[in-house]
Coordinates of C-alpha atoms in Angstrom, one line a residue:
M1 CA -2.2 33.3 -4.6
L2 CA -1.4 30.5 -7.1
F3 CA -4.6 28.6 -6.7
S4 CA -6.8 31.5 -7.7
S5 CA -5.1 31.7 -11.1
V6 CA -5.8 28.1 -12.1
N7 CA -9.0 27.2 -14.0
P8 CA -10.1 23.7 -13.0
V9 CA -11.5 23.2 -16.6
A10 CA -8.7 22.3 -19.0
F11 CA -10.8 22.7 -22.2
E12 CA -14.3 22.2 -23.5
I13 CA -15.7 20.0 -26.3
G14 CA -19.2 21.3 -27.0
N15 CA -21.1 21.1 -23.8
L16 CA -18.5 18.7 -22.3
S17 CA -16.0 20.3 -19.9
V18 CA -12.7 18.3 -19.5
R19 CA -11.3 19.1 -16.1
W20 CA -7.7 19.0 -15.0
Y21 CA -8.7 16.6 -12.2
G22 CA -9.7 14.0 -14.7
I23 CA -6.6 14.5 -16.9
V24 CA -4.3 14.1 -13.9
I25 CA -6.1 10.9 -12.7
V26 CA -5.8 9.3 -16.1
F27 CA -2.2 10.4 -16.4
G28 CA -1.5 8.6 -13.0
M29 CA -3.2 5.5 -14.3
I30 CA -1.1 5.4 -17.5
I31 CA 2.1 5.8 -15.5
G32 CA 1.0 2.9 -13.2
L33 CA 0.1 0.7 -16.2
L34 CA 3.4 1.3 -18.0
Y35 CA 5.3 0.4 -14.8
A36 CA 3.2 -2.8 -14.3
C37 CA 3.7 -3.9 -18.0
R38 CA 7.5 -3.4 -17.6
Q39 CA 7.8 -5.3 -14.3
A40 CA 5.2 -8.1 -15.0
R41 CA 8.0 -10.4 -16.2
V42 CA 9.5 -10.4 -12.7
I43 CA 6.6 -12.4 -11.4
G44 CA 6.2 -14.5 -14.6
L45 CA 3.5 -12.5 -16.3
S46 CA 3.3 -10.8 -19.7
A47 CA 2.5 -7.2 -20.6
D48 CA -1.0 -8.4 -21.7
D49 CA -1.5 -10.0 -18.3
A50 CA -0.6 -6.6 -16.7
I51 CA -3.2 -4.9 -18.9
E52 CA -5.8 -7.5 -17.8
L53 CA -4.9 -6.8 -14.1
F54 CA -5.3 -3.1 -14.8
L55 CA -8.8 -3.7 -16.2
W56 CA -9.7 -5.7 -13.1
V57 CA -8.2 -3.4 -10.5
V58 CA -8.9 0.2 -11.8
P59 CA -12.7 0.0 -12.5
L60 CA -13.4 -1.7 -9.2
A61 CA -11.2 0.7 -7.3
V62 CA -13.0 3.7 -8.8
V63 CA -16.4 2.3 -8.1
F64 CA -15.6 1.5 -4.5
A65 CA -13.7 4.7 -4.0
R66 CA -16.8 6.7 -5.0
L67 CA -19.2 4.4 -3.2
L68 CA -17.4 4.8 0.1
Y69 CA -17.0 8.6 -0.4
V70 CA -20.7 9.0 -0.9
I71 CA -21.8 6.6 1.9
V72 CA -20.0 8.5 4.7
R73 CA -21.5 11.8 3.6
P74 CA -25.3 11.1 3.8
S75 CA -26.2 14.8 4.4
E76 CA -24.5 15.8 1.2
Y77 CA -25.7 13.0 -1.1
F78 CA -28.9 11.5 0.4
S79 CA -30.8 14.5 1.8
A80 CA -34.4 15.1 0.7
D81 CA -33.3 18.2 -1.2
Q82 CA -30.8 16.2 -3.3
W83 CA -33.4 13.6 -4.3
E84 CA -36.4 15.8 -5.0
D85 CA -35.4 15.1 -8.6
F86 CA -34.3 11.4 -8.8
G87 CA -32.2 12.0 -11.9
K88 CA -30.3 14.9 -10.4
G89 CA -29.7 13.1 -7.1
F90 CA -28.4 10.0 -8.9
V91 CA -26.1 12.1 -11.1
N92 CA -24.7 13.9 -8.1
M93 CA -24.0 10.5 -6.4
I94 CA -22.0 9.2 -9.4
A95 CA -20.4 12.5 -10.4
V96 CA -16.7 11.5 -10.0
W97 CA -15.8 14.1 -12.6
E98 CA -16.4 16.7 -10.0
G99 CA -14.0 15.1 -7.5
G100 CA -14.9 13.0 -4.5
L101 CA -13.1 9.7 -4.2
T102 CA -11.8 8.0 -1.1
I103 CA -8.6 6.0 -1.3
I104 CA -9.8 3.5 1.4
G105 CA -12.7 2.5 -0.8
G106 CA -10.3 2.4 -3.8
I107 CA -8.0 0.0 -1.8
L108 CA -10.9 -2.3 -1.1
G109 CA -12.0 -2.3 -4.7
G110 CA -8.4 -2.8 -5.9
I111 CA -7.8 -5.8 -3.6
L112 CA -11.1 -7.3 -4.8
G113 CA -9.9 -6.9 -8.4
G114 CA -6.5 -8.4 -7.6
I115 CA -8.3 -11.4 -6.1
F116 CA -10.4 -11.9 -9.2
F117 CA -7.3 -11.7 -11.4
T118 CA -5.4 -14.2 -9.2
L119 CA -8.2 -16.7 -9.4
R120 CA -8.0 -16.5 -13.2
H121 CA -4.2 -17.0 -13.1
K122 CA -3.7 -19.1 -10.0
K123 CA -1.4 -21.5 -11.9
E124 CA 1.0 -18.6 -12.7
V125 CA 1.0 -16.4 -9.7
N126 CA -0.3 -16.0 -6.2
F127 CA -2.1 -13.1 -4.6
G128 CA 1.0 -11.8 -2.9
N129 CA 2.9 -11.5 -6.2
V130 CA -0.1 -9.7 -7.8
A131 CA -0.4 -7.3 -4.8
D132 CA 3.3 -6.4 -4.8
I133 CA 3.4 -5.4 -8.5
V134 CA 0.5 -3.1 -7.9
I135 CA 1.8 -1.1 -4.9
V136 CA 4.4 1.0 -6.6
P137 CA 1.9 2.1 -9.4
L138 CA -0.7 2.7 -6.7
L139 CA 1.4 5.0 -4.7
T140 CA 2.7 6.7 -7.9
G141 CA -0.9 7.2 -9.0
Q142 CA -1.8 8.7 -5.6
I143 CA 1.1 11.2 -5.9
V144 CA 0.1 12.3 -9.3
G145 CA -3.6 12.2 -8.4
R146 CA -3.2 14.6 -5.5
L147 CA -2.3 17.2 -8.1
G148 CA -6.0 17.0 -9.0
N149 CA -6.7 18.5 -5.6
F150 CA -4.5 21.4 -6.6
F151 CA -6.8 22.2 -9.6
N152 CA -10.0 21.5 -7.7
Q153 CA -9.0 23.5 -4.6
E154 CA -9.8 20.6 -2.3
A155 CA -8.3 18.4 0.4
F156 CA -6.7 21.4 2.1
G157 CA -6.2 21.7 5.8
I158 CA -6.7 24.0 8.7
P159 CA -6.3 27.8 8.3
I160 CA -2.8 29.1 8.7
D161 CA -2.8 32.3 10.6
N162 CA 1.0 32.7 11.0
P163 CA 2.1 35.1 8.3
S164 CA 5.5 33.5 8.1
L165 CA 3.9 30.2 7.1
Q166 CA 1.5 31.6 4.6
T167 CA 3.4 30.4 1.6
F168 CA 3.8 27.1 -0.3
P169 CA 4.6 24.4 0.6
F170 CA 3.3 25.1 4.1
A171 CA 0.1 26.6 3.0
V172 CA -2.0 27.3 -0.1
Y173 CA -4.3 30.2 -0.9
I174 CA -7.9 29.0 -1.4
D175 CA -10.6 31.3 -2.9
Q176 CA -12.9 28.9 -4.8
P177 CA -13.0 25.7 -2.8
S178 CA -14.7 22.5 -4.0
G179 CA -13.8 20.4 -1.0
V180 CA -16.2 21.9 1.5
G181 CA -19.5 20.9 0.0
D182 CA -20.7 19.6 3.4
K183 CA -23.0 22.2 5.0
H184 CA -21.0 22.3 8.3
W185 CA -17.6 22.8 6.5
S186 CA -19.1 25.4 4.2
Q187 CA -20.2 27.4 7.3
V188 CA -16.7 27.0 8.8
Y189 CA -15.1 28.2 5.6
D190 CA -17.4 31.2 5.3
A191 CA -16.6 32.1 8.9
I192 CA -12.9 32.0 8.3
T193 CA -13.0 34.0 5.0
K194 CA -15.7 36.3 6.5
G195 CA -18.2 35.4 3.8
G196 CA -16.1 35.9 0.7
G197 CA -12.6 36.1 -0.7
G198 CA -10.0 33.6 0.2
Y199 CA -7.5 32.6 2.9
W200 CA -4.4 30.5 3.5
F201 CA -4.9 26.9 4.5
A202 CA -2.5 24.0 5.2
A203 CA -1.4 22.3 2.0
T204 CA -2.4 18.8 3.2
F205 CA -2.7 17.4 -0.3
F206 CA 1.0 18.3 -0.8
Y207 CA 1.9 16.8 2.6
E208 CA 0.4 13.5 1.4
M209 CA 2.2 13.7 -1.9
V210 CA 5.6 13.9 0.0
W211 CA 4.6 11.1 2.4
N212 CA 3.6 8.8 -0.5
F213 CA 6.8 9.7 -2.4
I214 CA 8.9 8.4 0.6
G215 CA 6.7 5.3 0.6
V216 CA 7.1 4.6 -3.1
V217 CA 10.9 5.0 -3.0
F218 CA 11.1 2.4 -0.2
C219 CA 8.8 0.0 -2.0
Y220 CA 10.7 0.4 -5.2
I221 CA 14.0 -0.4 -3.5
V222 CA 12.5 -3.5 -1.8
W223 CA 11.1 -4.6 -5.2
K224 CA 14.4 -4.1 -7.0
K225 CA 16.3 -6.0 -4.4
G226 CA 14.0 -9.0 -5.0
S227 CA 12.8 -9.1 -1.4
T228 CA 9.3 -9.7 -2.5
K229 CA 10.3 -13.0 -4.0
K230 CA 11.1 -14.1 -0.4
Y231 CA 8.2 -12.3 1.1
P232 CA 5.3 -12.2 -1.4
G233 CA 2.7 -9.7 -0.3
L234 CA 5.1 -7.7 1.9
L235 CA 4.6 -4.5 0.0
L236 CA 0.8 -4.7 0.4
I237 CA 1.1 -5.0 4.2
F238 CA 3.7 -2.2 4.2
Y239 CA 1.4 0.0 2.1
L240 CA -1.5 -0.5 4.5
F241 CA 0.7 0.6 7.4
W242 CA 2.4 3.5 5.6
Y243 CA -0.6 5.0 3.9
C244 CA -3.0 4.6 6.9
F245 CA -0.4 6.0 9.3
G246 CA 0.2 9.0 7.1
R247 CA -3.5 9.5 6.4
A248 CA -4.5 9.4 10.1
W249 CA -2.4 12.4 11.0
I250 CA -3.0 14.3 7.7
D251 CA -6.7 13.8 7.9
S252 CA -6.7 15.2 11.5
I253 CA -5.7 18.6 10.1
R254 CA -7.9 18.6 6.9
M255 CA -10.9 20.8 6.7
D256 CA -13.0 18.0 5.3
G257 CA -11.3 15.3 7.3
L258 CA -13.7 12.7 8.6
L259 CA -13.5 11.1 12.1
V260 CA -14.4 7.7 10.7
T261 CA -11.4 7.8 8.3
Q262 CA -9.1 8.8 11.2
I263 CA -10.4 6.0 13.4
A264 CA -10.2 3.4 10.6
C265 CA -6.6 4.4 9.7
G266 CA -5.6 4.6 13.3
I267 CA -6.8 1.0 13.7
I268 CA -5.4 -0.4 10.5
A269 CA -1.9 1.2 10.7
P270 CA -0.7 -0.6 14.0
L271 CA -2.4 -3.8 12.9
A272 CA -0.6 -3.7 9.6
L273 CA 2.7 -3.0 11.3
A274 CA 2.2 -6.0 13.7
A275 CA 1.2 -8.1 10.7
M276 CA 4.3 -7.1 8.7
I277 CA 6.7 -8.0 11.6
G278 CA 4.9 -11.2 12.3
Y279 CA 4.8 -12.2 8.6
V280 CA 8.6 -11.7 8.2
L281 CA 9.3 -13.7 11.3
L282 CA 7.0 -16.5 10.3
R283 CA 8.3 -16.5 6.7
N284 CA 11.9 -16.7 7.9
S285 CA 11.0 -19.6 10.1
Q286 CA 9.1 -21.3 7.3
L287 CA 12.0 -21.0 4.8
S288 CA 14.6 -22.2 7.2
Y289 CA 12.5 -25.2 8.3
R290 CA 11.7 -26.2 4.7
R291 CA 15.3 -25.9 3.7
I292 CA 16.6 -28.2 6.4
R293 CA 13.7 -30.6 5.8
S294 CA 14.5 -30.8 2.1
L295 CA 18.2 -31.4 2.9
K296 CA 17.3 -34.1 5.3
E297 CA 15.0 -35.8 2.7
A298 CA 17.8 -35.7 0.2
N299 CA 20.4 -36.9 2.7
E300 CA 22.5 -33.7 2.2
L301 CA 22.6 -32.3 5.7
E302 CA 26.1 -33.6 6.3
G303 CA 28.5 -30.7 5.6
A304 CA 25.6 -28.2 5.0
Q305 CA 25.7 -24.6 5.9
L306 CA 23.4 -24.0 8.9
T307 CA 23.1 -21.0 11.1
V308 CA 22.4 -21.2 14.9
Y309 CA 18.9 -19.9 14.0
D310 CA 18.4 -22.8 11.5
V311 CA 19.2 -25.4 14.2
K312 CA 17.1 -23.8 17.0
N313 CA 14.2 -23.0 14.7
Y314 CA 14.0 -26.6 13.4
K315 CA 14.1 -28.0 16.9
R316 CA 11.4 -25.5 18.0
I317 CA 9.1 -26.1 15.0
G318 CA 9.7 -29.9 15.3
K319 CA 7.7 -29.8 18.6
I320 CA 4.8 -28.3 16.7
M321 CA 5.0 -30.5 13.7
A322 CA 4.9 -33.6 15.9
N323 CA 1.2 -33.0 16.4
E324 CA -0.4 -34.2 13.2
K325 CA -3.5 -32.1 13.8
N326 CA -1.7 -28.8 14.0
P327 CA -2.9 -26.5 11.2
L328 CA 0.6 -25.0 11.0
R329 CA 1.8 -28.2 9.3
V330 CA 0.3 -26.9 6.0
F331 CA 2.1 -23.6 6.4
Y332 CA 5.5 -25.3 6.9
G333 CA 4.8 -27.8 4.1
V334 CA 4.7 -30.9 6.3
K335 CA 2.5 -33.5 4.5
N336 CA 3.7 -36.6 6.3
E337 CA 5.6 -37.5 9.5
Y338 CA 8.0 -35.1 11.2
L339 CA 11.7 -35.8 10.3
E340 CA 13.8 -35.9 13.4
V341 CA 17.4 -34.5 13.0
D342 CA 20.2 -35.3 15.4
F343 CA 22.2 -32.1 15.0
D344 CA 24.8 -33.2 17.6
A345 CA 25.8 -36.1 15.4
L346 CA 26.0 -34.0 12.3
D347 CA 29.2 -32.4 10.9
Y348 CA 27.8 -29.1 9.6
Y349 CA 29.0 -25.5 9.3
H350 CA 27.9 -23.0 11.9
V351 CA 27.9 -19.2 12.4
P352 CA 31.2 -17.8 13.6
K353 CA 31.5 -15.5 16.6
D354 CA 33.3 -12.9 14.6
Y355 CA 30.5 -10.7 13.4
K356 CA 32.7 -8.6 11.1
K357 CA 33.3 -11.8 9.1
I358 CA 29.6 -12.5 9.2
F359 CA 28.5 -9.3 7.5
K360 CA 31.4 -9.2 5.1
A361 CA 30.5 -12.4 3.4
A362 CA 26.8 -12.4 3.9
K363 CA 26.1 -11.9 0.2
N364 CA 27.5 -15.4 -0.6
L365 CA 24.8 -17.3 1.1
E366 CA 21.2 -18.2 0.4
Y367 CA 18.3 -16.3 2.0
G368 CA 20.7 -13.6 3.1
L369 CA 22.1 -16.0 5.8
R370 CA 25.3 -15.0 7.6
P371 CA 28.6 -16.5 6.5
L372 CA 29.5 -19.8 8.1
E373 CA 32.8 -21.4 9.0
K374 CA 33.7 -24.9 10.2

């Protein structure tokens, strides 16, 4: 019965009501900003740059989050009853203080803000760097922001009829919902509660908090290990997979879940996973090829440490680079002729067959390559 004891209004200043939802959202933003300011130096930016990034990303994210939320609910925001009074209809459409933001729209707005920031600082960073520094604050903000659903009694799931599950964290007691404004869902809610009182519903907002917490832990570990330096933009792709995958199944059991959201997330998640795998493979190939090419140009291949992958990759990519019109030449950094390498005539170090030795000394090599022996 915890929800019924929480007043969604934290305090009032005159006629202005300050809701817990808004306080929670601002708190999440502040946490994200502090993290970004602290980590900005990792990608060569200052705390002031992080604040500028914040001012690009957050406003655009809020605008697009509200815009997409409203657009997919035409009966709730664009009906004739809503717009009999233009002023009232317009206020209802922009009333973010009453809740009603969709993260998918927020992601689109945030990406657009990141692009604008990158264009202004293209000499210092690339978009992948900018995206990576935003992901941990974004997930953290979403975790904190979901608490707003607690105070607003929204974003809850299907009714829980099993008495043994009618307790938190499996379910929450809803008696004054604000997340079933749609006429259809209002009728469904009234039918479940028999026209009044409250009932137990799946705590889907809490499920999403846990899901995002797992994602933020993974992203933070990847960030601290420095993997984003090798794979800039990797966290953004992972986020699109992780969030959309989780949102697809969570939305399927939400009372106010939209089919369009489930379909969109169901499409984005596997595409993001495939993109993430493909990106890592291509990036490994690119780094390996560029390393050998730079050694060749510097006449330092003799006695170099090369893996079996390095050799096979260079030979394979060489066939592609031989074609001067191939667009992949830009990706691999080939600006002039392909440099042929006779590996059979080279005296280089190669990967041993003893895999225990390989993993034991892996930390001593660049790019995480396995240890090599003559």
